[in-house]
PDB file of C-alpha atoms and ligand atoms in Angstrom:
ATOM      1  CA  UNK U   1     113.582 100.653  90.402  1.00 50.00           C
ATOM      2  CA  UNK U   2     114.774 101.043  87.223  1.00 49.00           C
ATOM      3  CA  UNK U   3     113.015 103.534  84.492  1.00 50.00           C
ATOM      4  CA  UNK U   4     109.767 101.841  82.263  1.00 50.00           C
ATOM      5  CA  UNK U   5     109.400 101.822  78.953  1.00 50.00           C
ATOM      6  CA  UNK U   6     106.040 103.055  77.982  1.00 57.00           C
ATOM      7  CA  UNK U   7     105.014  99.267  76.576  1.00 76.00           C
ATOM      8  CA  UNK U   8     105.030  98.266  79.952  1.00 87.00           C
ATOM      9  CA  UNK U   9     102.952 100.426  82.572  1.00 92.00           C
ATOM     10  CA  UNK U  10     104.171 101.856  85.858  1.00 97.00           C
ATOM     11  CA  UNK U  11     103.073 100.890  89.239  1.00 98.00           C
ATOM     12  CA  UNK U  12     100.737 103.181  90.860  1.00 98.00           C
ATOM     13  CA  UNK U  13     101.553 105.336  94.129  1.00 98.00           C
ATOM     14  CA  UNK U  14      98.939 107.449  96.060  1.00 99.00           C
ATOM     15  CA  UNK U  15     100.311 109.671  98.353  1.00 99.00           C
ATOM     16  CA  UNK U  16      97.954 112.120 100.863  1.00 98.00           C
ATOM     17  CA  UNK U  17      98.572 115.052 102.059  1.00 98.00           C
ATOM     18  CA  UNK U  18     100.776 115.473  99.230  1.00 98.00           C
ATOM     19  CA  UNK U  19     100.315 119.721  98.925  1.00 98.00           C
ATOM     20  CA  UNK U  20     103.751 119.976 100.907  1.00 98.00           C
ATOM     21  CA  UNK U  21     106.351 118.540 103.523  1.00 98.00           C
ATOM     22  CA  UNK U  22     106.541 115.166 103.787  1.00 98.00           C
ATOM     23  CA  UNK U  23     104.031 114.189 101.572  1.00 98.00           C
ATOM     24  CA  UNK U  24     105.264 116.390  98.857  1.00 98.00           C
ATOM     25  CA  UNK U  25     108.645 115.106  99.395  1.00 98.00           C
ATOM     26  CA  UNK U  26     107.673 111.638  98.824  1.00 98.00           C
ATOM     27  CA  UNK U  27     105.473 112.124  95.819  1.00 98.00           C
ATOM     28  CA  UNK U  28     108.649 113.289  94.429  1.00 98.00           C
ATOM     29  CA  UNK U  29     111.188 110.113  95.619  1.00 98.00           C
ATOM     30  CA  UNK U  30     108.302 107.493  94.698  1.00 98.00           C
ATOM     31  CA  UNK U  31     108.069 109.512  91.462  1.00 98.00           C
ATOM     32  CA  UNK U  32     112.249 109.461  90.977  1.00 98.00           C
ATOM     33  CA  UNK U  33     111.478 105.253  91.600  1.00 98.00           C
ATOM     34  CA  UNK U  34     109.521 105.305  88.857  1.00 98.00           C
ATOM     35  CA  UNK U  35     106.274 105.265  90.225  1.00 98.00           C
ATOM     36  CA  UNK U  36     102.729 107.439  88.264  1.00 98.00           C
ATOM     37  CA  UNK U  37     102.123 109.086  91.670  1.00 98.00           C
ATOM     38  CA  UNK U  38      98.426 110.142  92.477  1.00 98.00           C
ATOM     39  CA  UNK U  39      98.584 113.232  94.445  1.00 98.00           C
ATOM     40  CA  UNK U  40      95.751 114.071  97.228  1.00 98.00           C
ATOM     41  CA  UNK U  41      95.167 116.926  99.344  1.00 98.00           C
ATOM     42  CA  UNK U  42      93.010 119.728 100.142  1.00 98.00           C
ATOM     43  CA  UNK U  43      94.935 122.848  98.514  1.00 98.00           C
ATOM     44  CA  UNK U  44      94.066 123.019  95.274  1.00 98.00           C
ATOM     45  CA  UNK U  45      96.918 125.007  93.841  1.00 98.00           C
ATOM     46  CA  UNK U  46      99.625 124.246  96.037  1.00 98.00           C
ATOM     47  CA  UNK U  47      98.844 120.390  95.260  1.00 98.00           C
ATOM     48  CA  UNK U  48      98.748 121.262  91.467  1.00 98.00           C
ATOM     49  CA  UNK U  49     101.957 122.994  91.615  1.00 98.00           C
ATOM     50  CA  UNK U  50     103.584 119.669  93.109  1.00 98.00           C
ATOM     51  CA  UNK U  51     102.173 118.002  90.499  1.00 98.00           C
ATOM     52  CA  UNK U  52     103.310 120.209  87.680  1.00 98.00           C
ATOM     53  CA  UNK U  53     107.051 120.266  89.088  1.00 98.00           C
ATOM     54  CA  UNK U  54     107.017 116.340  88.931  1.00 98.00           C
ATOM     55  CA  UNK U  55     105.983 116.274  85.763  1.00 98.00           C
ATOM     56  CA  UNK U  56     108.000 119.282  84.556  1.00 98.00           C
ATOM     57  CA  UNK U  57     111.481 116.496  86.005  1.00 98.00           C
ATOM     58  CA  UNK U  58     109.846 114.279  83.179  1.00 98.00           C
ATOM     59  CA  UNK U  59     107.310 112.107  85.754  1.00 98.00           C
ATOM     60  CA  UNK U  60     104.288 110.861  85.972  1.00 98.00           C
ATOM     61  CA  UNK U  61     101.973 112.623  88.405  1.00 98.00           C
ATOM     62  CA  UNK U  62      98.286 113.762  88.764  1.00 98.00           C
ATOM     63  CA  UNK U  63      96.970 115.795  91.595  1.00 98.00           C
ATOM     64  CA  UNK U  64      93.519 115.605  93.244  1.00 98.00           C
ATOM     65  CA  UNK U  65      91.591 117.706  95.760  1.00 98.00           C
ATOM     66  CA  UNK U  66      90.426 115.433  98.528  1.00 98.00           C
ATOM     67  CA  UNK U  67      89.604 115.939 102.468  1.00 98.00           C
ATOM     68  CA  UNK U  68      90.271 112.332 103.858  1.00 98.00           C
ATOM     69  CA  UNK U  69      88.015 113.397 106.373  1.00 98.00           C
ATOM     70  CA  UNK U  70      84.947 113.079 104.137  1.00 98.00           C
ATOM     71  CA  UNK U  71      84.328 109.877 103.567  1.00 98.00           C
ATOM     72  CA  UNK U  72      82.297 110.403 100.341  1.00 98.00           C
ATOM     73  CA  UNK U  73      84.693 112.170  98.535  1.00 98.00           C
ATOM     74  CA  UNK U  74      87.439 109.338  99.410  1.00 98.00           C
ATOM     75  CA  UNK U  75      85.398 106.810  97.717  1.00 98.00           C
ATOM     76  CA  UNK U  76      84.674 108.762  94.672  1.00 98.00           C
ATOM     77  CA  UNK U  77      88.428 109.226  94.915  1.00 98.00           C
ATOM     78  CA  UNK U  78      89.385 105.471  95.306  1.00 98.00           C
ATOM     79  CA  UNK U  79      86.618 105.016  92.021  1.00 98.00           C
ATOM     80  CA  UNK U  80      89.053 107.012  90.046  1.00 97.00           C
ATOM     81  CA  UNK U  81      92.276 105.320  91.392  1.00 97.00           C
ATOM     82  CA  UNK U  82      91.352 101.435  89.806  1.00 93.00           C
ATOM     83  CA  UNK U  83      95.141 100.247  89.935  1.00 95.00           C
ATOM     84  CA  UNK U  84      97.185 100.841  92.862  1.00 98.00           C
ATOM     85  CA  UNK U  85     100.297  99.471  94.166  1.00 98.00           C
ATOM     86  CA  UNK U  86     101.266 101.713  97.161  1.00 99.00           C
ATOM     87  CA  UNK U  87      99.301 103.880  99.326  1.00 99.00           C
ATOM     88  CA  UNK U  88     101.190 106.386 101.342  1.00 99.00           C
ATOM     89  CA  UNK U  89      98.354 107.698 104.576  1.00 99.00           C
ATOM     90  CA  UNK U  90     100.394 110.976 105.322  1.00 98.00           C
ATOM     91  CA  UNK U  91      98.111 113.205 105.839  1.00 98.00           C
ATOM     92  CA  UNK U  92      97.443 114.315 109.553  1.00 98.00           C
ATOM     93  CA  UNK U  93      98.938 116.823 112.129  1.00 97.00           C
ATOM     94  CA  UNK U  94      98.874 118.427 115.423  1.00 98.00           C
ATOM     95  CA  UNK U  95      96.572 121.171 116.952  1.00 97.00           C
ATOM     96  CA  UNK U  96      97.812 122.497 119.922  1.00 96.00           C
ATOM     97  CA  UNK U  97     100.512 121.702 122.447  1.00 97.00           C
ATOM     98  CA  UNK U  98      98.173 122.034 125.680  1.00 96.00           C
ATOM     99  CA  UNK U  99      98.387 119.940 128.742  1.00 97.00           C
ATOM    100  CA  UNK U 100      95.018 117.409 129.446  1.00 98.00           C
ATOM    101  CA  UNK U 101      93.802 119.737 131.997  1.00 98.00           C
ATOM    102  CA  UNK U 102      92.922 122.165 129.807  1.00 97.00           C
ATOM    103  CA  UNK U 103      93.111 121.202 126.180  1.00 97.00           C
ATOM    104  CA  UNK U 104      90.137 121.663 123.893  1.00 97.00           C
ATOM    105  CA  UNK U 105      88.114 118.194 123.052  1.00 98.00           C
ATOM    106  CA  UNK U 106      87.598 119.953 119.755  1.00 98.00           C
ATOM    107  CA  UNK U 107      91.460 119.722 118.927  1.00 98.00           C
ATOM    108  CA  UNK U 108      91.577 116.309 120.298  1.00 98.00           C
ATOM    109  CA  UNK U 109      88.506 115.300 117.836  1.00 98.00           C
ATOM    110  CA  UNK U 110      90.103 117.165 114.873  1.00 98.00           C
ATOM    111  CA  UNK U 111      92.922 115.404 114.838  1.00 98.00           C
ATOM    112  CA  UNK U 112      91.791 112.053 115.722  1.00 98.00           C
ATOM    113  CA  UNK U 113      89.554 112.543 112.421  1.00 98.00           C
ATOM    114  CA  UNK U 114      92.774 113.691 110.402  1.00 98.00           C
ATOM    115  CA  UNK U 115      95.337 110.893 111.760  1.00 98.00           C
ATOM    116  CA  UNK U 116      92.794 108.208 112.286  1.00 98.00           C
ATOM    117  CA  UNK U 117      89.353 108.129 110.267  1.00 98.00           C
ATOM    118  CA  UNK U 118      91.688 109.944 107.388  1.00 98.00           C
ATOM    119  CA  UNK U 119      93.439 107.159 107.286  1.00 99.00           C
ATOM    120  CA  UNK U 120      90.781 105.019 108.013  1.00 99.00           C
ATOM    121  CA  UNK U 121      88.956 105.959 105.075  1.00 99.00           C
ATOM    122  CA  UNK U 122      91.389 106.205 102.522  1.00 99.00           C
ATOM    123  CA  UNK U 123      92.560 102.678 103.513  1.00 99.00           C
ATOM    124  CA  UNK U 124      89.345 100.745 103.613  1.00 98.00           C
ATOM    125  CA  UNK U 125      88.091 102.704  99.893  1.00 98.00           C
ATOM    126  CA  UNK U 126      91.632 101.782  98.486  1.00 98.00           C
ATOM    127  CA  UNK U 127      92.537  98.539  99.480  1.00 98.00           C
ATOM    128  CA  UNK U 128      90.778  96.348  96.935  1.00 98.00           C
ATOM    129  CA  UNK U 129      92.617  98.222  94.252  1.00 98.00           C
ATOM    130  CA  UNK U 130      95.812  97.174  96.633  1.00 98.00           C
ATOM    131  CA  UNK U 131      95.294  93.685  96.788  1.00 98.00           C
ATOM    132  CA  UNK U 132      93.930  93.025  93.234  1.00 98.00           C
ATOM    133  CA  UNK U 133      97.597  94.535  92.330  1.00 98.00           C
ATOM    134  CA  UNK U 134      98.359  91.235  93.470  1.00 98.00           C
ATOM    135  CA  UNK U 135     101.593  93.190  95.226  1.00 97.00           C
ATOM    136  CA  UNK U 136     100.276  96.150  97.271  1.00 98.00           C
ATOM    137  CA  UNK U 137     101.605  98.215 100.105  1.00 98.00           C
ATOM    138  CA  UNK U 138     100.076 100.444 102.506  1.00 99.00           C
ATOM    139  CA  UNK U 139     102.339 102.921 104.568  1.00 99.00           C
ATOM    140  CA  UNK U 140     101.049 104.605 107.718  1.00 99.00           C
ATOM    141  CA  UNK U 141     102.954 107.730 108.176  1.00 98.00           C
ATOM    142  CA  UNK U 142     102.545 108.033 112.088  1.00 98.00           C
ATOM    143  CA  UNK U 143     105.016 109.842 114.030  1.00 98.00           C
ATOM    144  CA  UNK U 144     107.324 108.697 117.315  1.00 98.00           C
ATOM    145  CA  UNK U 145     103.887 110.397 119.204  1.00 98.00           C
ATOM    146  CA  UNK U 146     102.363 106.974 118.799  1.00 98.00           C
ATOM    147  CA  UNK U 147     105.322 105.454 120.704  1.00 98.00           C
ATOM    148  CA  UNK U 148     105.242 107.062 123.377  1.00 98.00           C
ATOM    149  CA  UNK U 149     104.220 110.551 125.208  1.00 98.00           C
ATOM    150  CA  UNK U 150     105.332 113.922 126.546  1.00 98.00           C
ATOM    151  CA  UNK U 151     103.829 116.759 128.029  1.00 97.00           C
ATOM    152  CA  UNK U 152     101.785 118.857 125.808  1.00 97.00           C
ATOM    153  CA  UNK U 153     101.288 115.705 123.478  1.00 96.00           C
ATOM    154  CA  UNK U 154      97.771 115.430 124.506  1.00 89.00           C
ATOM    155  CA  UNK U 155      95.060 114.437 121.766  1.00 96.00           C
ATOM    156  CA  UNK U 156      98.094 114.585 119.268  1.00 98.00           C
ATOM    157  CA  UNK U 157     100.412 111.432 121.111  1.00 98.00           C
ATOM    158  CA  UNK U 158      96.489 110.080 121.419  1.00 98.00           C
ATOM    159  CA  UNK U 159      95.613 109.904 117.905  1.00 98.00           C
ATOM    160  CA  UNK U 160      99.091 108.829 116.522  1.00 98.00           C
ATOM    161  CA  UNK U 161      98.646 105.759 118.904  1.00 98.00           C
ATOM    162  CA  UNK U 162      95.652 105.394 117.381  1.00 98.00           C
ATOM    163  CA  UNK U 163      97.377 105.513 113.810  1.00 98.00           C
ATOM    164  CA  UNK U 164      99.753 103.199 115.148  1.00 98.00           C
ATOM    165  CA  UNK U 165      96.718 100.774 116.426  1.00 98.00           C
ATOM    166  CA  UNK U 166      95.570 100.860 113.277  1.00 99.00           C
ATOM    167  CA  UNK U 167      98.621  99.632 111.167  1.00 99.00           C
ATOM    168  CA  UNK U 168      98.757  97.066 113.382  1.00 98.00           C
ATOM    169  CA  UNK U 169      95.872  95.727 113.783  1.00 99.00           C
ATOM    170  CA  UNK U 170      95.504  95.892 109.686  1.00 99.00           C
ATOM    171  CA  UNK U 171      98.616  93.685 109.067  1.00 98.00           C
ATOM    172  CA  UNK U 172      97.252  91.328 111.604  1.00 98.00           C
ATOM    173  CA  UNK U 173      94.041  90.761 109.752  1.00 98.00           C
ATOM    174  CA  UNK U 174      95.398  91.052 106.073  1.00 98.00           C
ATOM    175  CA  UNK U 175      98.598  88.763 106.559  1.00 98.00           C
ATOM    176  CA  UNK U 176      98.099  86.123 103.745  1.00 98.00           C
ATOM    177  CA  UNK U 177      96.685  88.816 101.198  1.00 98.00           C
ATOM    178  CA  UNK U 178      99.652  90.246  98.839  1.00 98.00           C
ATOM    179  CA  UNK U 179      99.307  93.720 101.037  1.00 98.00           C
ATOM    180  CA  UNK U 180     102.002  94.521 103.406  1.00 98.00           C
ATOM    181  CA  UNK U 181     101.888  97.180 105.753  1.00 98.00           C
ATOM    182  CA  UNK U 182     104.529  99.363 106.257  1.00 99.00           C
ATOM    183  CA  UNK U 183     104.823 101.670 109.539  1.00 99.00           C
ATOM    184  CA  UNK U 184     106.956 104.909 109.658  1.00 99.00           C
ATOM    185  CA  UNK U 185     107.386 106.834 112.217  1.00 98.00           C
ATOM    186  CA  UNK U 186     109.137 110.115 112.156  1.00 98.00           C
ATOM    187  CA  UNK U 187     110.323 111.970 115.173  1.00 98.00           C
ATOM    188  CA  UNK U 188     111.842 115.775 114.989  1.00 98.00           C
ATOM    189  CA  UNK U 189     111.214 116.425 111.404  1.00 98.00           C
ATOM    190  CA  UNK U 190     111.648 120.504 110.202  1.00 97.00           C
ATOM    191  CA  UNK U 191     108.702 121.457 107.436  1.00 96.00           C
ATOM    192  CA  UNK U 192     107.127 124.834 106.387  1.00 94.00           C
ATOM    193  CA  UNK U 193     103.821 123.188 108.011  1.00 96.00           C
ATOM    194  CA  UNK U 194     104.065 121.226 110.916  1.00 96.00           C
ATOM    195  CA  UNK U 195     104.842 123.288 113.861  1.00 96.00           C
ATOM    196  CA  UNK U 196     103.176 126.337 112.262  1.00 96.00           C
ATOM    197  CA  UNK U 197      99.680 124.571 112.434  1.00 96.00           C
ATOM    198  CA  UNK U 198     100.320 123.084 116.123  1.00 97.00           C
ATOM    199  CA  UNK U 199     100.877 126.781 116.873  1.00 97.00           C
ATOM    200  CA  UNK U 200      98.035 128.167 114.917  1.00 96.00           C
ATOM    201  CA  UNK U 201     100.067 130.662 113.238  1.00 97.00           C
ATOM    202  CA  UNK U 202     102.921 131.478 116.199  1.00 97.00           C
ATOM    203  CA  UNK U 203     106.120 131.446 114.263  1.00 97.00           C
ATOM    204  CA  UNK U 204     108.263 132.477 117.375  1.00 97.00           C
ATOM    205  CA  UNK U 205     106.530 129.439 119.729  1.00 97.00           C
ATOM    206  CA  UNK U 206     107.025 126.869 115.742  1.00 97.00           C
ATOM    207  CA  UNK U 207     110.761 128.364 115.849  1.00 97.00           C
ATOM    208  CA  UNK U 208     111.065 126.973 119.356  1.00 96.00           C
ATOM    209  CA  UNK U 209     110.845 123.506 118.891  1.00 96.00           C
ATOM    210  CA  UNK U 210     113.688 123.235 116.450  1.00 97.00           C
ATOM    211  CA  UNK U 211     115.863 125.403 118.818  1.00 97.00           C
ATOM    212  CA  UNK U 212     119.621 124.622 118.599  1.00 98.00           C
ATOM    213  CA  UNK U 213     118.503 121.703 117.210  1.00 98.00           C
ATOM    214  CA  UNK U 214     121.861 121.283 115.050  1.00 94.00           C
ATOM    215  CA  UNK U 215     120.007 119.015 112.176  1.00 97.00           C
ATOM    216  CA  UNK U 216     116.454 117.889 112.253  1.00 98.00           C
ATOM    217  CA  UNK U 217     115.297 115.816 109.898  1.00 98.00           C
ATOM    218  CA  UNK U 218     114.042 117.304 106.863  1.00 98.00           C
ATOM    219  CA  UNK U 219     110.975 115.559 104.770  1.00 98.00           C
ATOM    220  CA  UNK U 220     113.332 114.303 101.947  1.00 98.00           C
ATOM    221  CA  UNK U 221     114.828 112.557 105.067  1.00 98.00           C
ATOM    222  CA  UNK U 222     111.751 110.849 105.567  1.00 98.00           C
ATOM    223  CA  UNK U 223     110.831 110.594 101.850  1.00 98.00           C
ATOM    224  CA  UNK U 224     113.979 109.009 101.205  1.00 98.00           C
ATOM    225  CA  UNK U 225     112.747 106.009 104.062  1.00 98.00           C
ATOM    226  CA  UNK U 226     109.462 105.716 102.811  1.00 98.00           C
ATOM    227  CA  UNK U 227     110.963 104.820  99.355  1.00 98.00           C
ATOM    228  CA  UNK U 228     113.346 102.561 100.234  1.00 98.00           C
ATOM    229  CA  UNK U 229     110.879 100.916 102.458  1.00 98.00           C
ATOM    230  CA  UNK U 230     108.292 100.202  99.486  1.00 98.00           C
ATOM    231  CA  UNK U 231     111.087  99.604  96.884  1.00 98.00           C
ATOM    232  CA  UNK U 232     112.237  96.012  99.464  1.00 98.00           C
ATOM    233  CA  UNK U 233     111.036  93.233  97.751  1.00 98.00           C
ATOM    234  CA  UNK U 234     107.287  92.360  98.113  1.00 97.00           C
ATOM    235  CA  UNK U 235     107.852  89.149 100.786  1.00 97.00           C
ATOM    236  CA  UNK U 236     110.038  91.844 102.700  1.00 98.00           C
ATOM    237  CA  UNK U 237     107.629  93.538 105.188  1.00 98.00           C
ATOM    238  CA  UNK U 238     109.306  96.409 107.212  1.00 98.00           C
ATOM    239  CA  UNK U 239     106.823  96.746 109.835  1.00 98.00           C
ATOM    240  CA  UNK U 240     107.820  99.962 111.922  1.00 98.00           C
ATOM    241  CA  UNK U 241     110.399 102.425 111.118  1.00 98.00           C
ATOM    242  CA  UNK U 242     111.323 105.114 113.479  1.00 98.00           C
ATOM    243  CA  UNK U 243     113.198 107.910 112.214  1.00 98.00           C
ATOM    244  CA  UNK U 244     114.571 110.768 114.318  1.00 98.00           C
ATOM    245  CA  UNK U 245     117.647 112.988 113.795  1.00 98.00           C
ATOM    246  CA  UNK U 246     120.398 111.918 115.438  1.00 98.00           C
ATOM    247  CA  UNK U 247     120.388 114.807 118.255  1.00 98.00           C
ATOM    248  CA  UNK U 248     117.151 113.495 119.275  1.00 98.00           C
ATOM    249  CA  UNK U 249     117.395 110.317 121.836  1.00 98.00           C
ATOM    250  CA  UNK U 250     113.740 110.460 122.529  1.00 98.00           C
ATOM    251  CA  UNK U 251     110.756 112.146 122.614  1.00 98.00           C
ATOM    252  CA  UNK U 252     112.151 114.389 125.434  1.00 97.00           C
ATOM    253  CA  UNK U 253     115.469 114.313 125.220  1.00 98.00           C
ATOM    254  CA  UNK U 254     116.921 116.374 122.721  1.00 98.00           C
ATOM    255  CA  UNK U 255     120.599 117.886 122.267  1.00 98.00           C
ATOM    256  CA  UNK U 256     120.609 121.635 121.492  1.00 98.00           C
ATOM    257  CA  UNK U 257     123.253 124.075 121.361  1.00 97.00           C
ATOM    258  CA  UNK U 258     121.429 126.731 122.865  1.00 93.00           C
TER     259      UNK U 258
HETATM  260  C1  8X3 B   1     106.036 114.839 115.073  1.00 78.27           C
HETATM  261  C2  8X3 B   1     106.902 114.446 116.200  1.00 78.27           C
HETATM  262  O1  8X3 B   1     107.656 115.097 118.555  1.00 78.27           O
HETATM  263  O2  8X3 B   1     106.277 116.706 117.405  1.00 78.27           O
HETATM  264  O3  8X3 B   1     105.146 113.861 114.696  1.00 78.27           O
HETATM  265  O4  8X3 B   1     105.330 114.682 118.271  1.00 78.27           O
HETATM  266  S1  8X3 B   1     106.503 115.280 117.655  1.00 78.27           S
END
């Protein structure tokens, strides 16, 4: 996308979970495409900060605190977002890596909350704006967990198949609307965040899954797919995009020089 003069407004991009990793990487790309990127996410300062440092590269961004989980504050959120061309559902994440025997059902419920009714509400609150855009796009940022399973996935692989489910099923019942819906699904991806949450804190077990692991992906890797996904043009639908580094083959097989 080229760069906008200011006679002629730029599309709008909402992005959640956009405090950090991947979401904080693709604030920035969509921002770099010219996008006025809406910011989301429970941090306060940390989702300022992202924010400021778009704007401080000469962008347009705004940041605002919102829990997708709570349902209220989504649609006071959506009241303030009247224009909107794409929607990036990012926020989510694991808790825990325990087997079904003995994981807790209040992991499994957190995250199908995060990953699903997140997206879920943030979807259904925002996708008037979407359509009256006359050219909108919704990306589901679910993960290679909804494609298939592993040991220790547990209520995680369960609620990205139920992410998955739901991009789906939307583009099923929206196809003849101008709203695509775009599906992207990272595998091994290395952030600040994501393995340090699974592991409640346990840097040495977070470490672990990126062991030897000559390149994961990084969340400008995934950024950088996300934008060129919602830059196609609009009668171009990528449906499902799965993204894993190359030493990854699948969920459990992965090369490391150990
Ligand atoms: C992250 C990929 O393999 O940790 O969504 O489930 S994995």
């Amino acid at each position: 996308m080229t760069a906008r003069t200011s006679a002629v407004p730029s599309p709008v991009a909402v992005v959640t979970g956009a405090s950090g990793g991947i979401g904080a990487a693709t604030a920035r790309r969509l921002a770099a495409e010219g996008y006025r990127v809406v910011l989301a996410a429970r941090r306060e300062e940390r989702v300022e900060a992202v924010a400021r440092e778009i704007r401080g590269a000469g962008h347009q961004a705004e940041a605002y605190v919102l829990d997708v989980t709570d349902r209220a504050a989504v649609e006071e959120f959506a009241g303030r977002v009247p224009t909107l061309h794409v929607l990036v559902n990012n926020a989510g994440g694991a808790l825990g890596a325990d087997p079904v025997a003995s994981g807790d059902p209040d992991d499994w419920r957190r995250m199908y909350e995060t990953n699903v009714i997140g997206t879920l509400n943030v979807t259904q609150a925002l996708l008037p704006a979407l359509t009256a855009s006359g050219d909108g796009t919704v990306v589901v940022v679910s993960s290679t967990a909804g494609h298939g399973t592993y040991e220790g996935g547990g209520g995680y692989v369960a609620a990205k198949h139920g992410e998955h489910v739901l991009a789906e099923t939307l583009r099923l019942e929206i196809v003849g609307t101008p709203v695509r819906v775009v599906e992207i699904a990272p595998g091994m991806v290395k952030t600040d965040e994501f393995a340090l949450t699974r592991f409640r804190g346990d840097a040495e077990k977070a470490a672990k899954v990126y062991a030897g692991v000559a390149e994961p992906l990084t969340a400008d890797d995934v950024a950088d797919t996300i934008g060129w996904a919602v830059t196609r043009p609009a009668h171009v639908n990528i449906d499902l995009l799965v993204v894993r580094p190359r030493a990854q083959a699948s969920n459990t097989k992965v090369h490391r020089d150990l």
